Coordinates of C-alpha atoms in Angstrom, one line a residue:
M109 CA -110.8 -102.9 -42.5
N110 CA -114.0 -101.0 -43.5
Q111 CA -115.0 -101.1 -47.2
H112 CA -116.8 -98.3 -48.9
I113 CA -118.1 -97.2 -52.3
E114 CA -119.7 -94.0 -53.5
W115 CA -121.7 -92.8 -56.5
R116 CA -122.7 -89.5 -57.9
L117 CA -126.2 -89.3 -59.3
P118 CA -128.1 -86.6 -61.2
R119 CA -131.2 -85.1 -59.6
G120 CA -133.6 -86.9 -62.0
P121 CA -136.3 -89.5 -61.9
R122 CA -134.1 -92.4 -63.0
S123 CA -131.5 -92.0 -60.2
A124 CA -133.4 -93.9 -57.6
G125 CA -133.5 -96.9 -59.9
R126 CA -129.8 -96.6 -60.7
A127 CA -129.0 -96.4 -57.0
R128 CA -131.0 -99.6 -56.4
A129 CA -129.1 -101.4 -59.1
F130 CA -125.7 -100.2 -57.9
L131 CA -126.3 -101.2 -54.3
A132 CA -127.8 -104.6 -55.2
G133 CA -124.7 -105.4 -57.2
Q134 CA -122.4 -104.2 -54.5
A135 CA -124.3 -106.2 -51.9
K136 CA -123.6 -109.4 -53.9
E137 CA -120.0 -108.5 -54.1
W138 CA -119.8 -107.9 -50.3
K139 CA -121.9 -111.1 -49.8
L140 CA -124.4 -109.4 -47.6
P141 CA -127.4 -111.4 -46.2
E142 CA -130.3 -111.3 -48.5
D143 CA -132.7 -109.6 -46.0
T144 CA -130.1 -106.9 -45.2
A145 CA -129.5 -106.2 -48.9
E146 CA -133.2 -106.0 -49.7
T147 CA -133.8 -103.6 -46.8
A148 CA -130.9 -101.4 -47.7
V149 CA -131.9 -101.3 -51.4
L150 CA -135.4 -100.3 -50.5
L151 CA -134.4 -97.6 -48.0
L152 CA -131.7 -96.2 -50.3
S153 CA -134.3 -95.8 -53.0
E154 CA -136.5 -93.8 -50.7
L155 CA -133.7 -91.4 -49.6
V156 CA -132.5 -90.8 -53.2
T157 CA -136.1 -90.2 -54.3
N158 CA -136.5 -87.6 -51.5
A159 CA -133.2 -85.9 -52.4
C160 CA -134.2 -85.7 -56.1
R161 CA -137.8 -84.7 -55.5
H162 CA -137.7 -82.3 -52.6
A163 CA -134.3 -80.7 -52.4
K164 CA -134.8 -77.1 -53.5
V165 CA -131.3 -76.3 -54.8
P166 CA -129.8 -74.7 -58.0
P167 CA -129.9 -76.9 -61.1
G168 CA -127.0 -79.1 -61.8
R169 CA -126.4 -80.2 -58.2
E170 CA -125.9 -83.9 -57.8
V171 CA -126.9 -86.4 -55.2
W172 CA -124.1 -88.4 -53.5
T173 CA -124.5 -91.9 -52.1
R174 CA -121.9 -93.5 -49.9
C175 CA -122.1 -97.1 -48.7
V176 CA -119.8 -98.4 -46.0
L177 CA -119.5 -102.0 -44.9
L178 CA -118.3 -101.7 -41.3
R179 CA -116.0 -104.2 -39.7
D180 CA -118.9 -105.7 -37.5
G181 CA -121.0 -106.4 -40.6
V182 CA -123.2 -103.4 -40.3
L183 CA -124.0 -101.6 -43.6
R184 CA -124.1 -97.8 -43.4
V185 CA -125.7 -95.9 -46.3
E186 CA -125.5 -92.1 -46.6
V187 CA -127.3 -89.9 -49.1
S188 CA -126.1 -86.3 -49.4
D189 CA -127.7 -83.4 -51.3
A190 CA -127.3 -79.6 -51.4
S191 CA -130.5 -78.7 -49.4
D192 CA -129.9 -77.5 -45.9
V193 CA -133.4 -78.6 -44.7
L194 CA -133.1 -81.6 -42.4
P195 CA -135.8 -84.1 -43.0
R196 CA -138.6 -85.1 -40.6
P197 CA -141.0 -88.0 -40.9
R198 CA -144.6 -87.0 -41.4
A199 CA -147.9 -88.9 -41.3
A200 CA -149.2 -89.6 -44.8
A201 CA -152.9 -89.9 -45.4
P202 CA -154.1 -93.2 -46.8
D203 CA -154.6 -91.8 -50.3
D204 CA -151.3 -89.9 -50.4
E205 CA -148.9 -91.1 -53.1
S206 CA -145.8 -89.9 -51.2
G207 CA -144.7 -89.0 -47.7
R208 CA -143.9 -92.4 -46.4
G209 CA -140.2 -92.6 -47.2
L210 CA -138.8 -91.5 -43.8
T211 CA -141.5 -93.4 -41.9
L212 CA -140.3 -96.5 -43.8
V213 CA -136.7 -95.7 -42.9
A214 CA -137.6 -95.3 -39.2
A215 CA -139.4 -98.6 -39.2
L216 CA -136.9 -100.8 -41.0
A217 CA -133.4 -99.3 -40.2
D218 CA -131.5 -100.3 -37.1
A219 CA -130.5 -96.6 -36.7
W220 CA -130.8 -93.5 -38.8
G221 CA -130.3 -89.7 -38.7
A222 CA -129.3 -86.6 -40.5
Y223 CA -126.7 -83.9 -40.1
P224 CA -125.4 -80.8 -41.9
R225 CA -122.5 -81.6 -44.3
E226 CA -119.0 -80.6 -43.1
C227 CA -118.5 -78.5 -46.2
G228 CA -121.3 -76.2 -45.0
I229 CA -123.6 -76.9 -48.0
G230 CA -126.5 -79.3 -47.7
K231 CA -127.1 -82.3 -45.5
T232 CA -126.6 -86.0 -45.3
V233 CA -129.2 -88.5 -44.3
W234 CA -128.0 -91.9 -43.2
F235 CA -129.2 -95.3 -42.0
E236 CA -127.6 -98.5 -40.8
V237 CA -128.9 -102.1 -41.2
G238 CA -127.6 -105.5 -40.2
A239 CA -127.3 -104.8 -36.4
G240 CA -129.2 -103.1 -33.6
V241 CA -131.4 -106.1 -32.6
T242 CA -131.4 -106.4 -28.8
V243 CA -131.9 -109.6 -26.9
D244 CA -135.6 -109.0 -26.7
G245 CA -135.8 -108.5 -30.5
V246 CA -136.5 -104.7 -30.3
R247 CA -134.6 -102.6 -32.8
D248 CA -132.7 -99.6 -31.5
H249 CA -133.5 -96.4 -33.3
G250 CA -131.2 -94.1 -31.3
G251 CA -130.0 -92.3 -34.4
C252 CA -133.3 -90.6 -34.8
A253 CA -132.5 -88.1 -32.1
A254 CA -130.5 -86.1 -34.6
L255 CA -133.7 -85.0 -36.3
D256 CA -134.8 -83.4 -33.1
G257 CA -132.0 -80.9 -33.0
V258 CA -129.1 -83.1 -31.8
E259 CA -126.3 -82.8 -34.3
E260 CA -125.1 -86.2 -35.5
E261 CA -121.5 -86.9 -36.1
P262 CA -120.9 -87.7 -39.8
M263 CA -118.8 -90.9 -39.1
S264 CA -116.9 -92.1 -36.1
E265 CA -113.1 -92.4 -36.3
T266 CA -113.4 -96.2 -36.6
T267 CA -115.7 -96.0 -39.6
R268 CA -113.6 -93.6 -41.6
S269 CA -110.8 -94.9 -43.7
S270 CA -107.8 -92.8 -44.6
R271 CA -106.9 -91.6 -48.1
H272 CA -103.2 -91.5 -49.0
Q273 CA -101.7 -89.6 -52.0
S274 CA -98.1 -89.4 -53.1
G275 CA -96.0 -87.9 -55.9
M276 CA -97.2 -84.5 -55.0
R277 CA -94.2 -82.2 -55.1
G278 CA -94.5 -79.7 -57.9
A279 CA -98.1 -80.9 -58.8
R280 CA -100.5 -78.2 -59.7
Y281 CA -103.9 -77.7 -58.1
G282 CA -106.5 -75.0 -57.4
E283 CA -108.8 -74.2 -54.6
V284 CA -112.3 -72.8 -54.7
L285 CA -113.4 -71.2 -51.4
L286 CA -117.1 -70.8 -50.8
I287 CA -117.3 -68.0 -48.2
S288 CA -120.2 -67.4 -45.9
P289 CA -121.0 -65.9 -42.5
S290 CA -119.9 -68.0 -39.5
E291 CA -121.9 -68.6 -36.3
D292 CA -119.7 -66.2 -34.4
G293 CA -120.4 -63.3 -36.7
G294 CA -117.2 -63.7 -38.7
L295 CA -116.5 -65.4 -42.0
K296 CA -115.8 -69.0 -42.8
A297 CA -114.9 -70.8 -46.1
A298 CA -115.6 -74.2 -47.4
V299 CA -112.4 -75.2 -49.2
Y300 CA -112.6 -77.4 -52.4
N301 CA -109.4 -78.7 -53.8
T302 CA -108.8 -80.1 -57.3
F303 CA -105.9 -82.3 -56.4
G304 CA -106.5 -86.0 -57.0
L305 CA -109.3 -85.2 -59.5
N306 CA -107.4 -83.1 -62.1
D307 CA -104.3 -81.0 -62.5
C308 CA -106.3 -77.7 -62.5
P309 CA -106.2 -77.2 -66.3
L310 CA -105.4 -73.5 -66.9
D311 CA -108.1 -73.0 -69.5
K312 CA -110.8 -74.2 -67.1
W313 CA -109.3 -72.4 -64.2
N314 CA -109.0 -69.1 -66.0
A315 CA -112.6 -69.4 -67.2
L316 CA -114.0 -69.5 -63.7
D317 CA -116.2 -66.5 -62.8
A318 CA -116.2 -66.0 -59.0
R319 CA -119.3 -63.8 -59.0
A320 CA -121.3 -66.3 -61.1
L321 CA -120.2 -69.2 -58.8
A322 CA -121.3 -67.2 -55.7
E323 CA -124.7 -66.8 -57.2
Q324 CA -124.9 -70.5 -58.3
F325 CA -123.8 -71.8 -54.9
Q326 CA -125.8 -69.2 -53.0
V327 CA -122.9 -67.7 -50.9
P328 CA -121.9 -64.1 -50.6
V329 CA -118.4 -64.5 -51.9
V330 CA -116.3 -67.1 -53.9
F331 CA -112.5 -66.8 -53.8
L332 CA -110.4 -68.6 -56.4
N333 CA -107.1 -69.6 -54.8
G334 CA -104.6 -70.7 -57.4
P335 CA -103.1 -72.1 -59.4
R336 CA -100.9 -73.5 -56.7
F337 CA -98.1 -76.1 -56.6
W338 CA -97.4 -78.6 -53.7
T339 CA -94.0 -78.5 -52.0
I340 CA -94.8 -81.6 -49.9
D341 CA -94.4 -85.2 -51.1
E342 CA -97.2 -87.2 -49.6
V343 CA -100.4 -86.6 -47.6
T344 CA -102.7 -88.9 -45.6
T345 CA -106.2 -87.4 -45.2
Y346 CA -108.5 -88.6 -42.4
V347 CA -111.5 -86.4 -43.1
W348 CA -112.7 -85.4 -46.6
G349 CA -115.9 -84.5 -48.3
D350 CA -117.9 -84.6 -51.5
V351 CA -116.9 -83.5 -55.0
E352 CA -118.5 -80.5 -56.6
K353 CA -118.3 -79.2 -60.2
F354 CA -117.4 -75.6 -60.7
D355 CA -118.3 -74.8 -64.3
G356 CA -117.1 -78.3 -65.2
L357 CA -114.0 -78.3 -63.0
E358 CA -114.2 -80.9 -60.3
A359 CA -112.9 -80.2 -56.8
R360 CA -113.3 -82.1 -53.5
W361 CA -114.2 -80.6 -50.1
A362 CA -111.0 -80.5 -48.1
A363 CA -111.3 -78.2 -45.2
E364 CA -113.2 -75.3 -43.5
V365 CA -111.3 -72.1 -42.8
R366 CA -112.2 -69.5 -40.2
I367 CA -111.1 -66.2 -41.8
P368 CA -109.5 -63.7 -39.5
P369 CA -110.9 -60.2 -39.7
E370 CA -107.5 -58.8 -40.7
I371 CA -107.7 -60.7 -44.0
D372 CA -109.6 -59.2 -46.9
V373 CA -111.4 -61.7 -49.1
T374 CA -113.1 -59.2 -51.4
G375 CA -110.0 -58.0 -53.3
S376 CA -110.9 -54.4 -52.5
S377 CA -107.8 -53.9 -50.5
A378 CA -104.5 -55.6 -50.0
K379 CA -104.5 -58.8 -48.0
K380 CA -102.5 -59.0 -44.9
C381 CA -99.7 -61.6 -44.9
Y382 CA -98.1 -63.5 -42.0
V383 CA -101.4 -63.7 -40.2
E384 CA -102.3 -67.0 -38.7
T385 CA -105.5 -68.7 -39.9
T386 CA -107.1 -71.9 -38.4
V387 CA -108.1 -74.5 -40.9
A388 CA -110.4 -77.4 -39.8
R389 CA -108.9 -80.5 -41.5
D390 CA -107.3 -83.7 -40.4
T391 CA -104.1 -84.5 -42.4
E392 CA -100.5 -85.6 -42.1
Y393 CA -98.0 -84.2 -44.6
V394 CA -94.8 -85.9 -45.4
L395 CA -91.7 -84.1 -46.8
A396 CA -89.3 -86.8 -48.0
A397 CA -85.8 -87.2 -46.8
G398 CA -83.1 -85.8 -49.1
K399 CA -85.4 -83.1 -50.6
P400 CA -85.4 -79.4 -49.7
V401 CA -87.8 -78.2 -47.0
Y402 CA -88.6 -74.4 -47.0
A403 CA -89.8 -72.8 -43.8
L404 CA -90.4 -69.5 -42.1
V405 CA -89.1 -69.3 -38.5
A406 CA -90.7 -66.8 -36.2
P407 CA -89.3 -65.7 -32.8
G408 CA -89.2 -68.5 -30.3
D409 CA -88.4 -71.0 -33.1
R410 CA -92.1 -71.2 -34.2
T411 CA -91.6 -72.9 -37.5
Y412 CA -94.0 -72.8 -40.5
V413 CA -93.2 -75.3 -43.3
L414 CA -94.0 -74.3 -46.9
Q415 CA -96.8 -76.6 -48.1
A416 CA -97.5 -74.9 -51.5
Y417 CA -96.3 -72.0 -53.7
S418 CA -98.7 -69.9 -55.7
H419 CA -99.0 -68.3 -59.1
T420 CA -101.7 -65.9 -58.0
V421 CA -99.3 -63.0 -57.5
D422 CA -96.2 -64.2 -59.4
D423 CA -96.6 -66.8 -62.0
S424 CA -92.8 -67.0 -62.6
Q425 CA -92.3 -68.9 -59.4
T426 CA -91.0 -72.5 -59.8
I427 CA -89.9 -75.3 -57.6
D428 CA -86.3 -74.3 -58.3
S429 CA -86.7 -70.6 -57.5
L430 CA -87.8 -71.4 -54.0
A431 CA -84.2 -71.7 -52.9
T432 CA -83.9 -67.9 -53.1
L433 CA -87.4 -67.1 -52.0
G434 CA -86.2 -65.6 -48.8
D435 CA -84.4 -62.8 -50.6
R436 CA -87.8 -61.6 -52.0
L437 CA -89.8 -61.6 -48.8
R438 CA -90.4 -58.7 -46.5
L439 CA -90.4 -60.7 -43.3
P440 CA -91.7 -59.3 -40.0
E441 CA -89.0 -58.3 -37.6
G442 CA -87.3 -61.3 -36.0
W443 CA -88.5 -63.7 -38.7
R444 CA -86.2 -65.6 -41.1
F445 CA -86.5 -67.9 -44.1
R446 CA -84.8 -71.2 -43.9
V447 CA -83.9 -74.0 -46.4
G448 CA -82.9 -77.4 -45.2
T449 CA -82.6 -81.0 -46.4
P450 CA -83.7 -83.5 -43.7
D451 CA -82.0 -86.9 -43.4
E452 CA -85.3 -88.4 -42.4
D453 CA -88.8 -87.9 -43.6
L454 CA -90.4 -84.9 -42.0
H455 CA -94.0 -85.4 -40.8
V456 CA -96.2 -82.3 -40.3
R457 CA -99.5 -83.2 -38.6
T458 CA -102.6 -81.3 -37.7
V459 CA -103.4 -81.0 -34.0
D460 CA -107.0 -81.7 -32.8
K461 CA -108.1 -81.8 -36.4
K462 CA -106.9 -78.2 -36.9
A463 CA -104.0 -76.7 -38.9
T464 CA -102.5 -73.3 -38.3
V465 CA -101.4 -71.7 -41.6
L466 CA -100.3 -68.4 -42.9
Q467 CA -99.2 -66.9 -46.3
D468 CA -96.4 -64.6 -47.4
E469 CA -96.9 -61.6 -49.7
L470 CA -96.7 -63.9 -52.7
E471 CA -99.6 -66.0 -51.3
N472 CA -97.3 -69.0 -50.7
T473 CA -98.8 -71.1 -47.9
Y474 CA -97.1 -72.4 -44.8
M475 CA -98.3 -74.7 -42.0
L476 CA -97.2 -74.6 -38.4
H477 CA -95.0 -77.6 -37.5
V478 CA -95.9 -78.6 -34.0
R479 CA -93.2 -81.0 -32.7

């Protein structure tokens, strides 16, 4: 199984040294060959230095480092920052004090590249060491093609490990949506979720200022979605992102949402409910046997399972009040609300790394269950 570790570092002059020390210690724990460890420590230092020195981003943004020991002994190192500018090596003059970092990476790494982060903010620069030597002793630098306009995949399916969380039913969380224009002329949102990091403390949540956050993160709109409460019991996540701080409240990138034009995100008019939205994420929800499952059933038995209820519209909702939720909803013609208790665990899985979700008029969220 792959092993990984990650660190968050402030954008300051000491962070490169701290990164070197962290990786050197981890290399000993992983028992990496001495030459592999030395090369990795040197190249990590160069990338962290670049991220701290050259990333033109708002103050307070951190640099993320992720190190993955792959099953074939290759060490992959990723450094992420909030700048969207992809790096390119440049020729440094003999008397230049900087400008050689990427040239060094290109010379010493077995492969390297860069790609925009999945959350839509910033980039990740990566390299691999410990492999890539061909029979004639020439290193393969195929990863460099990403810097010439070829988008590099963040990690292959085999290099990502899953994250499993349980004990979720009734747990409180919040979502911060960073909304920006999409490539097709519509809107998209990078979704950050507090679950697993904190219980969305109400004092911190209520203190969030959407307009100030939009200015800080340089997006047109920030939407605060919560507090919310899970109605599932477990989740396995196969794709996830970095943690950001929103006025001190930590939340992790969880998904990207394509926002249908029918849905208002400005608050200037009422949102439309029962409208399908596509969410780019890769998850499997589990609703435990013997516990209630709440669902909307559309014509044709198209079933949407309740994944979370919300306090955005009605803060009197509780896990117990969901049994009579159907009496409060103004469902579209032909729809019905259903409560059941399965004898076996119910698994609700994304399809092709996409979930189809919708909300009712209380902003409770449901996910399409594809059998």
